[in-house]
Amino acid sequence: MGLTSQAAASTFADETRTNASLTKFLHGLPGVDQVGADERAAMLSTRSIKTSAKAEGIDLAISMIDLTTLEGMDTAGKIKTLCAKAQRPDPFDPTTPSVAAVCVYGDKVAQAKSYLTGTSIQVAAVATAFPSGRASRAVKLLDTSDAVAQGADEIDMVIDRGAFLEGRYLDVFEEIQEVKVACKSAHLKVIFETGELRTYDNVRRASWLAMIAGADFIKTSTGKVAPAATLPVTLVMLQAIRDFHNAGQRKIGMKPAGGIRTTKDALRYLVLVKETLGDAWLTPDLFRLGASSVLNDLLMQRKKLQTGAYSGPDYVTVD
Amino acid sequence: MSEHIEVRRTAKLFIGGAFPRSESGRTYEVKSPEGKFIANVAQGSRKDARDAVTAARAIQPKWAGATAYNRGQILYRIAEMMEGRRAQFIDEVSPWAKSAKKAEAEVDEAIDRWIWFAGWSDKIAMVVGSSNPVAGPFFNFSVPEPTGVVAAIAPSRPSLLGLVDTIAPIIVSGNTVVVIASEDAPMAAVTLGEVLATSDLPGGVINILTGSYAEVAPWLASHMDVNAIDLSGVENEKVAADLEKAAAENLKRSLRPGIELDGLTRIKNWLELKTVWHPRGF
């Protein structure tokens, strides 16, 4: 990442001066051809990936997972088993790569961190009154800096969808900027909750808004709202990332989250990334899968390729 | 009115309560013993078998958790639905039956078989289970539990009765089944799928694949999420031995071909006994 987020903000200084200028810029972005986006995503998802390419794809997908638990009933024990699984997804096979990160609520960061010391696995925390984002800005910022103080390497924030839909883009913009400052060195992922944004045009606008404001990653959803990540929405966001980079800006990462359950789903996302952004983005630094159940399916598929026999849920850990 | 053009049925698989074509897109020709063309039938592949196991696994806890009374009622309902299609079944088994009379007899017996097994659903636990004498202040019970997901290769003849005799004793106790029907006489199996779909049977409890068992069965035998395998319909000894070997990998309960069992023993074959100790009150 050669360019800093400040550089982006200064490049777009005119556009982000007032809500009116920001609205003019965002609404001036070319509209998304909905039918075209749906068709392209559907067409790319028919691609068949076999044998050695599939094996590589599975290992790559495992190494990109943000292994997530975001439940009210998360216990210390749950965090511990999650962290153990993150390091060694398949205890019987040490050649299995570890995942990219574990993603937890802010109050579980210190715990997760303690189980992951000495590993390259990042700890991501959701913040800013996740998942609704309905709290005052002061609370959101405190939520963020608290998670960072506990040692979070990455922060997953939610945008204020209400403000976005009301057209108060500048409020959303400034909030992302302030959260980015509160993150200090932690990476910032911005969640749009695309299921609540209604249109692909809104998804494209939100993508640009977040990227200009300083997001390191843009992320589809919280996983608490249906529909969560879909292929066409991810495609629209990947195209925004591509256009942003082509405009001489930083490389932004992408994280689809929620609803990704099977190996086939995961591989389809990888195809989408490769076809839209190229090999440069096929790294855990720039692409993540927000999911937990998909890991077991990836492990079963991995076993199938190794042994030639179908595996079953009895041979992977219960989450 | 214009002249009616016959609308032909597409013979498809029965997986998870739905009727998909084979994932592979393949079909094969079914001919009568005299070589007369009967129909094109879906030729199931290993991926169809995989999907069927997934469906069978997903519904198994619910099916096992249903009351024995409810399972019995559903088996009874299958017989009712078959009765309504009696003429069609007779038509479909007759090319392979020795005579029209024998075809009728086979269908009637197949319908009766469902009733017979239906009756066992709420009695099997009493017959197989026991209260055991132990030296201590405990109750000690043995209770039968279903094995889980069972794969089965149905005998090629009699194509309908053999199929019913294979699957009814498996599912009556709460197991779910993926069965490969008679390869050269699959027509009655296809119709049975349509009967099952209208019998209140939860989708996935019975999954019927048509096609070559020599091709598909090895994938079921080696599948780690299948708990037992019924090899009754395997005629080739070499294939049977290979399937048994593959099934041993995760210690599947296997039933070898060529073993004649009475109905009750057939049910017992797919049960596990669980013995529990319980302190006796003071």
XYZ file of C-alpha atoms in Angstrom:
601
model
C 0.000 0.000 0.000
C 2.048 2.897 -1.306
C -0.562 5.571 -0.909
C -2.098 6.448 2.428
C -5.735 6.963 3.190
C -5.003 10.658 3.772
C -3.888 10.862 0.146
C -7.290 9.573 -0.956
C -9.112 12.064 1.213
C -7.037 14.938 -0.135
C -7.536 13.807 -3.743
C -11.254 13.891 -3.170
C -11.158 17.017 -0.968
C -13.536 18.943 -3.240
C -16.037 16.132 -3.423
C -16.113 15.589 0.322
C -16.414 19.221 1.377
C -20.171 19.322 1.875
C -22.980 16.812 1.866
C -24.220 18.325 -1.398
C -20.889 17.892 -3.162
C -20.507 14.350 -1.840
C -24.048 13.513 -2.942
C -23.316 14.937 -6.361
C -20.182 12.823 -6.654
C -21.780 9.570 -5.412
C -24.889 9.992 -7.526
C -22.665 10.848 -10.489
C -21.088 7.399 -10.395
C -22.248 5.301 -13.339
C -25.344 3.238 -12.506
C -25.025 -0.507 -12.072
C -26.610 -2.667 -14.745
C -28.423 -5.007 -12.395
C -29.259 -7.659 -14.956
C -25.709 -7.523 -16.272
C -24.172 -7.879 -12.801
C -26.442 -10.805 -11.936
C -25.652 -12.527 -15.219
C -21.913 -12.028 -14.987
C -21.854 -13.407 -11.439
C -24.006 -16.355 -12.506
C -21.841 -16.996 -15.536
C -18.623 -16.997 -13.516
C -20.142 -19.330 -10.942
C -20.637 -22.053 -13.546
C -16.891 -22.434 -13.923
C -15.725 -25.909 -13.016
C -12.603 -26.241 -10.873
C -11.081 -29.701 -10.529
C -8.217 -31.718 -9.025
C -4.999 -29.766 -8.403
C -6.580 -26.361 -9.039
C -9.336 -27.287 -6.612
C -6.799 -28.426 -4.013
C -4.970 -25.103 -4.307
C -8.245 -23.198 -4.195
C -9.314 -24.985 -1.022
C -6.028 -24.252 0.772
C -6.149 -20.637 -0.388
C -9.734 -20.288 0.814
C -8.864 -21.738 4.234
C -5.993 -19.267 4.582
C -8.417 -16.397 3.824
C -11.049 -17.226 6.395
C -11.979 -14.846 9.187
C -13.163 -17.548 11.572
C -16.069 -15.872 13.273
C -18.173 -16.223 16.371
C -20.537 -13.343 17.105
C -23.118 -14.684 19.484
C -24.528 -13.451 22.746
C -23.705 -16.870 24.155
C -19.961 -16.748 23.364
C -18.086 -18.145 26.340
C -14.387 -18.175 27.157
C -14.403 -21.848 26.197
C -15.906 -21.085 22.801
C -13.223 -18.485 22.102
C -10.532 -20.946 23.147
C -11.763 -23.730 20.856
C -12.197 -21.242 18.027
C -8.604 -20.064 18.416
C -7.358 -23.659 18.538
C -9.259 -24.427 15.361
C -7.937 -21.276 13.707
C -4.359 -22.441 14.223
C -4.894 -26.062 13.268
C -8.152 -26.445 11.373
C -7.492 -30.164 10.853
C -5.638 -31.635 13.848
C -4.921 -34.830 11.881
C -3.167 -33.030 9.066
C -0.480 -30.440 9.860
C -0.219 -29.456 6.183
C -3.596 -27.706 6.473
C -3.013 -23.939 6.447
C -4.200 -21.871 9.379
C -6.902 -19.263 8.857
C -6.247 -15.536 8.434
C -8.002 -14.212 11.517
C -10.542 -14.839 14.206
C -13.392 -12.371 14.464
C -15.054 -11.768 17.826
C -16.927 -9.140 19.812
C -14.809 -6.419 21.393
C -14.897 -7.799 24.927
C -13.419 -11.115 23.779
C -10.380 -9.575 22.057
C -7.924 -9.907 24.955
C -8.904 -13.524 25.429
C -8.528 -14.374 21.743
C -5.247 -12.487 21.646
C -3.856 -14.508 24.555
C -4.580 -17.796 22.807
C -3.022 -16.605 19.560
C 0.273 -15.115 20.735
C 3.178 -16.273 18.634
C 1.009 -17.007 15.612
C 0.407 -14.944 12.498
C -3.356 -15.099 13.039
C -4.954 -11.689 13.402
C -7.663 -10.841 15.874
C -10.518 -8.869 14.388
C -13.153 -7.212 16.542
C -16.533 -5.942 15.486
C -17.169 -2.466 16.821
C -19.375 0.649 16.470
C -22.484 -0.910 18.021
C -22.385 -3.964 15.771
C -24.605 -5.185 14.158
C -27.179 -2.370 14.043
C -24.829 0.574 14.377
C -27.514 2.372 16.360
C -25.574 4.297 18.981
C -24.151 7.771 19.331
C -20.856 8.476 17.653
C -19.115 8.875 21.008
C -20.126 5.352 21.988
C -19.027 3.986 18.635
C -15.620 5.609 18.904
C -15.198 4.372 22.456
C -16.239 0.896 21.343
C -13.529 1.046 18.691
C -10.713 2.409 20.828
C -11.545 -0.077 23.569
C -11.152 -3.011 21.163
C -7.913 -1.512 19.847
C -6.598 -1.020 23.392
C -7.255 -4.682 24.087
C -5.053 -5.564 21.134
C -7.346 -5.953 18.151
C -5.402 -6.067 14.880
C -8.451 -5.381 12.772
C -11.705 -3.535 13.369
C -14.921 -4.424 11.567
C -17.200 -1.385 11.773
C -20.758 -1.007 10.503
C -21.903 2.112 8.668
C -24.969 4.005 9.785
C -27.397 2.602 7.209
C -30.149 4.942 8.390
C -28.038 7.997 7.649
C -26.927 6.523 4.336
C -30.478 5.878 3.191
C -31.524 9.367 4.313
C -28.822 10.778 2.069
C -26.654 12.076 4.914
C -23.543 10.765 3.192
C -21.203 13.239 4.819
C -22.198 11.977 8.284
C -21.378 8.434 7.248
C -18.150 9.645 5.667
C -16.995 11.539 8.741
C -17.890 8.678 11.022
C -15.709 6.292 9.025
C -12.889 8.826 9.114
C -13.138 9.222 12.875
C -13.284 5.487 13.453
C -10.243 5.132 11.230
C -8.376 7.542 13.498
C -9.525 5.595 16.561
C -8.200 2.413 14.959
C -4.631 3.753 15.082
C -2.575 1.038 13.344
C -5.386 -1.519 13.273
C -6.860 -2.306 9.865
C -10.347 -1.000 9.285
C -13.025 -3.069 7.566
C -16.231 -1.220 6.761
C -19.444 -3.244 6.730
C -22.282 -1.952 4.531
C -24.953 -4.537 5.374
C -25.796 -4.699 1.675
C -29.035 -6.523 2.423
C -30.306 -3.238 3.851
C -29.009 -0.986 1.084
C -31.605 -2.313 -1.362
C -29.952 -1.454 -4.683
C -26.662 -2.211 -6.408
C -26.307 1.517 -7.058
C -26.298 2.073 -3.306
C -23.687 -0.648 -2.894
C -21.439 1.073 -5.425
C -21.935 4.453 -3.698
C -21.218 2.996 -0.272
C -18.073 1.347 -1.626
C -16.692 4.622 -2.939
C -17.719 6.475 0.191
C -15.873 4.023 2.435
C -12.791 3.808 0.255
C -12.389 7.592 0.114
C -12.962 7.838 3.853
C -10.049 5.498 4.571
C -11.324 1.918 4.730
C -8.698 -0.786 4.307
C -11.326 -3.409 3.538
C -14.944 -3.178 2.469
C -17.242 -5.897 3.710
C -20.701 -6.929 2.567
C -22.615 -7.794 5.694
C -22.789 -8.512 9.377
C -24.172 -11.999 8.895
C -27.161 -11.024 11.032
C -29.358 -9.868 8.173
C -30.592 -11.850 5.178
C -29.636 -11.636 2.394
C -25.992 -11.563 3.483
C -23.164 -11.791 0.950
C -24.220 -12.629 -2.583
C -22.060 -13.048 -5.653
C -23.492 -10.076 -7.617
C -23.117 -7.693 -4.673
C -19.542 -8.868 -4.212
C -18.949 -8.317 -7.922
C -20.196 -4.719 -7.694
C -17.898 -4.060 -4.727
C -14.909 -5.692 -6.447
C -15.512 -3.490 -9.494
C -15.518 -0.428 -7.247
C -12.204 -1.559 -5.756
C -10.810 -2.002 -9.259
C -11.994 1.427 -10.402
C -10.606 3.043 -7.248
C -7.226 1.408 -7.849
C -7.286 2.365 -11.530
C -7.874 5.968 -10.427
C -4.397 5.830 -8.883
C -5.529 5.017 -5.354
C -4.651 2.320 -2.806
C -5.483 -1.351 -3.095
C -8.571 -1.949 -1.000
C -9.391 -5.394 0.374
C -12.699 -7.205 0.077
C -14.569 -9.372 2.562
C -17.837 -11.067 1.723
C -19.430 -12.354 4.923
C -22.420 -14.448 5.822
C -24.168 -17.121 3.806
C -20.955 -18.740 2.564
C -21.395 -22.367 3.563
C -19.918 -24.697 0.992
C -16.594 -25.181 -0.740
C -18.337 -24.445 -4.008
C -19.474 -21.062 -2.657
C -15.948 -20.236 -1.497
C -14.373 -21.184 -4.830
C -16.940 -19.089 -6.680
C -15.851 -16.036 -4.715
C -12.221 -16.758 -5.565
C -13.129 -16.972 -9.268
C -14.925 -13.642 -8.980
C -11.869 -12.004 -7.418
C -9.499 -13.449 -9.984
C -11.653 -12.362 -12.910
C -12.312 -8.863 -11.570
C -9.088 -7.884 -9.835
C -6.552 -10.492 -10.901
C -4.021 -12.569 -8.960
C -2.759 -9.582 -6.953
C -5.884 -9.714 -4.791
C -5.746 -13.497 -4.205
C -4.022 -13.099 -0.856
C -5.327 -12.961 2.715
C -3.995 -9.384 2.860
C -6.605 -8.274 0.331
C -9.358 -10.858 0.397
C -11.115 -12.518 3.306
C -14.071 -14.826 3.719
C -16.223 -14.035 6.720
C -17.615 -17.387 7.727
C -17.316 -20.237 10.120
C -19.324 -23.197 8.856
C -17.589 -23.143 5.470
C -14.341 -24.216 7.121
C -15.684 -27.670 7.956
C -16.883 -28.148 4.407
C -13.496 -27.061 3.061
C -11.803 -29.572 5.370
C -14.133 -32.363 4.245
C -13.460 -31.548 0.593
C -9.737 -31.472 1.307
C -9.978 -34.932 2.845
C -11.987 -36.162 -0.140
C -9.248 -35.053 -2.537
C -6.583 -36.767 -0.416
C -8.296 -40.091 0.273
C -10.670 -40.402 -2.669
C -13.566 -41.148 -0.300
C -16.277 -38.740 0.767
C -15.751 -37.508 4.304
C -18.438 -36.653 6.838
C -19.201 -34.227 9.639
C -18.116 -36.854 12.189
C -14.517 -36.195 11.212
C -14.368 -32.436 11.729
C -14.816 -30.475 14.905
C -18.236 -29.465 16.112
C -18.522 -25.699 16.448
C -61.013 -31.307 -29.910
C -57.604 -32.080 -31.273
C -56.178 -35.567 -31.054
C -54.447 -36.338 -27.754
C -50.702 -36.849 -27.972
C -49.328 -39.143 -25.302
C -47.366 -37.254 -22.643
C -44.479 -39.454 -21.601
C -43.007 -39.515 -18.140
C -39.357 -38.600 -17.617
C -37.918 -41.274 -15.324
C -35.825 -39.382 -12.796
C -34.017 -39.965 -9.529
C -35.649 -39.475 -6.123
C -33.349 -37.496 -3.807
C -34.329 -35.463 -0.771
C -38.011 -35.661 -1.689
C -37.394 -34.115 -5.116
C -37.051 -35.631 -8.571
C -33.804 -34.386 -10.092
C -32.288 -35.624 -13.315
C -28.862 -37.109 -12.838
C -26.285 -34.407 -12.145
C -24.243 -36.047 -14.926
C -27.064 -35.544 -17.424
C -26.838 -39.218 -18.385
C -29.685 -41.621 -19.096
C -29.712 -45.256 -20.152
C -32.105 -47.401 -22.112
C -34.251 -49.880 -20.291
C -35.362 -52.814 -22.416
C -37.583 -55.767 -21.740
C -35.937 -59.240 -21.635
C -37.144 -59.624 -25.230
C -35.204 -56.503 -26.199
C -38.180 -54.163 -26.559
C -37.477 -50.530 -25.643
C -39.323 -49.429 -22.503
C -37.923 -46.101 -21.379
C -34.886 -43.896 -20.892
C -34.031 -43.778 -17.211
C -31.702 -41.405 -15.338
C -28.266 -42.914 -14.821
C -27.154 -41.820 -11.373
C -23.545 -40.771 -10.763
C -21.282 -40.582 -7.722
C -22.351 -36.980 -7.169
C -26.002 -37.991 -7.116
C -25.033 -40.559 -4.474
C -23.218 -37.848 -2.523
C -26.231 -35.541 -2.666
C -28.470 -38.396 -1.582
C -26.284 -39.112 1.454
C -26.355 -35.432 2.388
C -30.165 -35.462 2.186
C -30.399 -38.712 4.136
C -28.072 -37.413 6.852
C -29.922 -34.122 7.177
C -33.297 -35.718 7.869
C -32.107 -38.714 9.920
C -32.365 -37.154 13.420
C -35.851 -35.872 12.657
C -37.009 -39.230 11.293
C -35.505 -41.124 14.232
C -37.032 -38.550 16.564
C -40.548 -39.008 15.199
C -42.702 -41.250 17.365
C -42.755 -44.907 16.424
C -46.490 -44.547 16.011
C -46.018 -41.753 13.478
C -43.421 -43.716 11.495
C -45.790 -46.673 11.394
C -48.595 -44.481 10.088
C -46.400 -43.200 7.305
C -45.364 -46.716 6.256
C -49.029 -47.630 6.249
C -49.743 -44.608 4.088
C -47.118 -45.761 1.588
C -49.115 -48.979 1.202
C -52.290 -46.941 0.667
C -50.635 -44.881 -2.038
C -49.227 -47.978 -3.730
C -52.656 -49.545 -3.805
C -53.880 -46.601 -5.901
C -51.123 -47.227 -8.417
C -51.512 -50.990 -8.408
C -52.280 -51.283 -12.114
C -49.273 -49.181 -13.023
C -46.971 -51.261 -10.820
C -48.243 -54.502 -12.348
C -47.654 -53.077 -15.790
C -44.106 -52.130 -14.830
C -42.994 -55.382 -13.244
C -44.685 -57.636 -15.819
C -41.937 -57.560 -18.489
C -39.658 -59.273 -15.951
C -42.252 -61.466 -14.251
C -42.826 -65.014 -15.504
C -46.548 -64.418 -16.003
C -49.256 -61.805 -15.558
C -50.393 -63.661 -12.453
C -46.909 -63.548 -10.960
C -46.652 -59.829 -11.658
C -49.895 -59.244 -9.804
C -48.767 -61.420 -6.939
C -45.476 -59.515 -6.649
C -47.206 -56.136 -6.441
C -49.765 -57.348 -3.900
C -47.018 -58.850 -1.784
C -45.000 -55.613 -1.971
C -48.012 -53.635 -0.721
C -48.624 -56.123 2.083
C -44.969 -55.933 3.065
C -45.344 -52.221 3.928
C -48.275 -53.045 6.196
C -46.307 -55.825 7.861
C -43.305 -53.595 8.562
C -45.545 -50.666 9.566
C -46.903 -52.839 12.354
C -43.420 -53.428 13.720
C -42.550 -49.750 14.210
C -43.981 -49.438 17.733
C -43.302 -53.039 18.747
C -39.684 -53.564 17.821
C -38.326 -51.827 20.937
C -40.335 -54.180 23.152
C -39.174 -57.291 21.320
C -35.511 -56.377 20.892
C -35.029 -54.293 24.038
C -34.729 -55.773 27.492
C -34.507 -55.069 31.174
C -31.353 -56.818 32.346
C -30.683 -58.355 35.769
C -27.617 -56.809 37.397
C -25.963 -57.307 40.801
C -26.515 -53.887 42.312
C -29.125 -51.294 43.100
C -29.602 -50.360 39.447
C -32.047 -50.671 36.634
C -30.276 -51.856 33.512
C -32.011 -51.412 30.188
C -31.045 -52.259 26.635
C -32.856 -50.183 24.059
C -32.533 -50.376 20.261
C -31.477 -47.284 18.340
C -31.287 -46.776 14.575
C -27.827 -47.104 13.020
C -28.117 -43.904 10.982
C -27.689 -43.547 7.227
C -27.788 -46.876 5.400
C -26.727 -47.449 1.801
C -28.349 -50.354 0.001
C -28.150 -52.169 -3.293
C -31.553 -53.673 -4.020
C -31.766 -57.131 -5.624
C -32.344 -57.034 -9.370
C -35.252 -59.561 -9.077
C -38.000 -59.317 -8.038
C -37.482 -55.650 -8.854
C -40.305 -54.185 -6.771
C -40.674 -56.708 -3.955
C -36.900 -56.909 -3.543
C -36.694 -53.120 -3.273
C -39.482 -52.890 -0.691
C -37.967 -55.753 1.286
C -34.681 -53.871 1.344
C -35.838 -50.397 2.338
C -38.848 -50.991 4.597
C -36.909 -52.791 7.384
C -34.205 -50.113 7.197
C -36.436 -47.076 7.635
C -39.052 -48.497 10.002
C -36.796 -48.040 13.031
C -35.608 -44.518 12.176
C -32.750 -45.089 9.753
C -32.618 -43.268 6.447
C -31.578 -44.960 3.223
C -29.893 -44.367 -0.112
C -30.832 -47.275 -2.337
C -29.667 -48.245 -5.803
C -32.572 -49.884 -7.616
C -32.450 -52.844 -9.964
C -30.292 -51.725 -12.877
C -32.105 -53.476 -15.738
C -35.638 -53.373 -14.260
C -35.911 -49.973 -12.579
C -39.379 -48.896 -13.722
C -41.237 -49.905 -10.554
C -38.560 -48.155 -8.461
C -39.156 -44.909 -10.341
C -42.884 -45.181 -9.650
C -42.238 -46.077 -6.019
C -40.389 -42.757 -5.689
C -43.520 -40.975 -6.893
C -45.565 -42.925 -4.357
C -43.187 -42.001 -1.532
C -43.390 -38.324 -2.459
C -47.117 -38.378 -1.692
C -46.977 -40.487 1.471
C -46.081 -37.875 4.117
C -42.607 -39.363 4.180
C -40.157 -36.556 5.016
C -37.909 -35.810 2.010
C -34.583 -37.637 2.236
C -35.683 -40.607 4.364
C -35.704 -42.766 1.232
C -33.545 -41.798 -1.724
C -33.741 -43.903 -4.862
C -30.964 -43.941 -7.432
C -31.191 -45.709 -10.772
C -28.181 -46.703 -12.835
C -25.167 -48.953 -12.465
C -24.452 -50.143 -8.934
C -20.975 -51.265 -9.994
C -20.248 -47.602 -10.730
C -22.031 -45.895 -7.834
C -21.887 -48.389 -4.954
C -18.103 -48.029 -4.334
C -18.666 -44.334 -3.539
C -21.328 -45.240 -1.016
C -19.224 -48.050 0.467
C -16.273 -45.720 1.027
C -18.392 -42.750 2.151
C -17.388 -41.864 5.706
C -20.817 -40.443 6.507
C -22.655 -43.695 5.747
C -23.105 -45.937 8.788
C -24.169 -49.232 7.250
C -24.487 -50.931 3.893
C -26.834 -53.606 2.578
C -25.118 -55.571 -0.206
C -28.048 -57.949 -0.802
C -28.380 -57.016 -4.440
C -24.727 -57.409 -5.402
C -24.423 -60.443 -7.665
C -20.762 -60.240 -8.592
C -18.628 -61.757 -5.793
C -15.540 -59.735 -6.631
C -17.541 -56.483 -6.490
C -19.130 -57.569 -3.207
C -15.718 -58.275 -1.662
C -14.374 -54.890 -2.789
C -17.422 -53.118 -1.384
C -17.041 -54.906 1.949
C -13.399 -53.906 2.093
C -14.220 -50.260 1.392
C -17.039 -50.370 3.953
C -14.613 -51.606 6.611
C -12.742 -48.282 6.548
C -15.212 -46.673 8.938
C -16.538 -49.956 10.350
C -19.844 -49.875 8.512
C -22.323 -52.496 9.564
C -22.584 -54.606 6.385
C -25.031 -57.200 5.215
C -23.429 -59.649 2.795
C -25.187 -60.787 -0.348
C -26.769 -64.230 -0.430
C -27.975 -64.244 3.163
C -31.649 -65.029 3.551
C -33.171 -63.240 6.530
C -36.676 -63.201 7.902
C -38.391 -59.827 8.238
C -37.750 -59.296 11.930
C -34.063 -60.120 11.611
C -33.891 -57.653 8.740
C -35.164 -54.903 11.033
C -32.785 -55.934 13.833
C -29.880 -55.876 11.428
C -30.039 -52.052 11.225
C -30.302 -51.401 14.952
C -27.698 -50.731 17.612
C -28.414 -51.729 21.187
C -27.740 -49.079 23.787
C -27.522 -50.242 27.385
C -28.066 -47.738 30.171
C -27.671 -48.021 33.926
C -30.024 -46.129 36.149
C -29.900 -45.965 39.947
C -32.807 -47.616 41.666
C -34.689 -45.453 44.183
C -34.179 -45.996 47.906
